[in-house]
Protein backbone atom coordinates (compact mmCIF):
# COMPACT_ATOMS: atom_id res chain seq x y z
CA UNK A 1 83.82 52.29 74.21
CA UNK A 2 84.58 52.42 77.92
CA UNK A 3 81.20 51.37 79.29
CA UNK A 4 80.34 47.69 79.62
CA UNK A 5 76.57 47.41 79.03
CA UNK A 6 76.37 44.30 81.23
CA UNK A 7 77.85 46.34 84.08
CA UNK A 8 75.26 49.06 83.45
CA UNK A 9 72.37 46.60 83.73
CA UNK A 10 74.03 44.82 86.66
CA UNK A 11 74.39 48.12 88.55
CA UNK A 12 70.76 49.00 87.83
CA UNK A 13 69.22 45.64 88.78
CA UNK A 14 71.34 45.21 91.93
CA UNK A 15 70.11 48.62 93.10
CA UNK A 16 66.52 47.36 93.01
CA UNK A 17 64.95 45.83 96.15
CA UNK A 18 63.36 43.05 94.08
CA UNK A 19 66.74 41.31 93.75
CA UNK A 20 68.52 40.09 96.91
CA UNK A 21 72.30 40.45 97.04
CA UNK A 22 74.04 37.93 94.82
CA UNK A 23 71.01 37.28 92.62
CA UNK A 24 72.08 39.36 89.59
CA UNK A 25 75.15 37.97 87.84
CA UNK A 26 77.41 39.08 85.00
CA UNK A 27 78.95 35.61 84.80
CA UNK A 28 78.22 32.17 86.20
CA UNK A 29 81.47 31.75 88.15
CA UNK A 30 80.67 30.50 91.63
CA UNK A 31 76.96 29.98 90.93
CA UNK A 32 75.53 26.86 92.56
CA UNK A 33 72.70 24.80 91.12
CA UNK A 34 69.52 25.88 92.87
CA UNK A 35 70.61 29.49 93.42
CA UNK A 36 67.97 31.97 92.29
CA UNK A 37 69.82 33.92 89.62
CA UNK A 38 69.43 36.56 86.94
CA UNK A 39 72.27 36.09 84.45
CA UNK A 40 73.12 38.92 82.03
CA UNK A 41 75.00 38.22 78.80
CA UNK A 42 76.13 40.69 76.12
CA UNK A 43 74.95 39.13 72.86
CA UNK A 44 75.86 41.86 70.35
CA UNK A 45 75.40 45.47 69.37
CA UNK A 46 77.04 48.30 67.45
CA UNK A 47 77.84 52.01 67.43
CA UNK A 48 74.74 53.87 66.23
CA UNK A 49 76.04 57.43 66.14
CA UNK A 50 79.73 57.97 65.47
CA UNK A 51 81.64 58.65 68.68
CA UNK A 52 78.45 59.03 70.68
CA UNK A 53 75.58 56.54 70.99
CA UNK A 54 75.85 52.76 71.31
CA UNK A 55 73.38 49.93 71.01
CA UNK A 56 73.93 46.72 72.96
CA UNK A 57 71.87 43.56 72.86
CA UNK A 58 71.65 41.80 76.22
CA UNK A 59 70.20 38.39 76.98
CA UNK A 60 68.89 37.73 80.47
CA UNK A 61 68.23 34.30 81.92
CA UNK A 62 66.37 33.78 85.16
CA UNK A 63 66.92 30.54 87.12
CA UNK A 64 64.74 29.31 89.97
CA UNK A 65 63.74 25.94 91.41
CA UNK A 66 60.07 26.94 90.97
CA UNK A 67 58.81 27.42 87.43
CA UNK A 68 56.19 29.94 88.55
CA UNK A 69 58.70 32.01 90.51
CA UNK A 70 61.17 31.92 87.60
CA UNK A 71 58.44 33.20 85.27
CA UNK A 72 57.42 35.95 87.70
CA UNK A 73 61.01 37.08 88.27
CA UNK A 74 61.66 37.15 84.52
CA UNK A 75 58.56 39.34 84.15
CA UNK A 76 59.91 41.68 86.81
CA UNK A 77 63.26 41.94 85.01
CA UNK A 78 61.44 42.63 81.72
CA UNK A 79 59.19 45.30 83.22
CA UNK A 80 61.99 47.14 85.01
CA UNK A 81 64.28 47.16 81.98
CA UNK A 82 61.59 48.31 79.54
CA UNK A 83 59.57 50.65 81.76
CA UNK A 84 61.85 52.02 84.48
CA UNK A 85 65.43 52.02 83.17
CA UNK A 86 65.10 54.41 80.18
CA UNK A 87 66.18 57.95 81.09
CA UNK A 88 68.34 56.88 84.02
CA UNK A 89 72.06 57.49 84.52
CA UNK A 90 73.67 54.33 85.84
CA UNK A 91 77.05 52.63 85.66
CA UNK A 92 78.72 55.41 83.69
CA UNK A 93 76.00 55.62 81.04
CA UNK A 94 72.82 57.54 80.29
CA UNK A 95 70.25 54.99 79.12
CA UNK A 96 68.28 56.63 76.33
CA UNK A 97 65.91 53.77 75.58
CA UNK A 98 65.38 50.04 75.95
CA UNK A 99 63.58 47.89 73.38
CA UNK A 100 62.54 44.26 73.51
CA UNK A 101 64.02 41.74 71.08
CA UNK A 102 62.38 38.71 72.66
CA UNK A 103 60.04 38.38 75.62
CA UNK A 104 60.88 35.82 78.31
CA UNK A 105 60.40 32.25 77.13
CA UNK A 106 60.72 28.97 78.99
CA UNK A 107 64.22 27.46 78.61
CA UNK A 108 64.62 24.72 81.24
CA UNK A 109 68.20 23.74 81.97
CA UNK A 110 68.47 20.11 80.86
CA UNK A 111 71.57 19.44 82.95
CA UNK A 112 70.64 20.96 86.31
CA UNK A 113 66.87 20.48 85.88
CA UNK A 114 66.32 24.09 87.01
CA UNK A 115 63.53 26.17 85.59
CA UNK A 116 64.75 29.06 83.47
CA UNK A 117 63.17 31.85 81.46
CA UNK A 118 65.20 33.89 79.00
CA UNK A 119 64.56 37.13 77.17
CA UNK A 120 66.59 39.67 75.21
CA UNK A 121 66.57 43.45 75.10
CA UNK A 122 68.40 46.21 73.28
CA UNK A 123 69.77 49.11 75.31
CA UNK A 124 70.56 52.44 73.65
CA UNK A 125 73.00 54.51 75.68
CA UNK A 126 75.64 57.22 75.71
CA UNK A 127 78.61 57.35 78.05
CA UNK A 128 78.45 59.95 80.83
């Protein structure tokens, strides 16, 4: 397995005009409280077809100081991943399909007091 599924989704989302530079993150290093952010986290997965197709589960969390804007941005992430990403070659992988595990739900950060929405998807892909 040479392809990091977080890097695949990061490459895809950062190519979209909906997300200003620095918004989409693969880790939280250097993130400041109050920064609008889309954080991607690999939460699991497995090889579906021997030596060919992988499945990866990815959580995404959207942080914003406005609850309404956090909800809207999480909806945008959800729509793009489920409706636009399948069939695309990006980040060294061909994305065959994307399925939803959990739709975005409100998960406010109790420490920073930021509004956050989190969802989870499954990405099915083969390496290019």
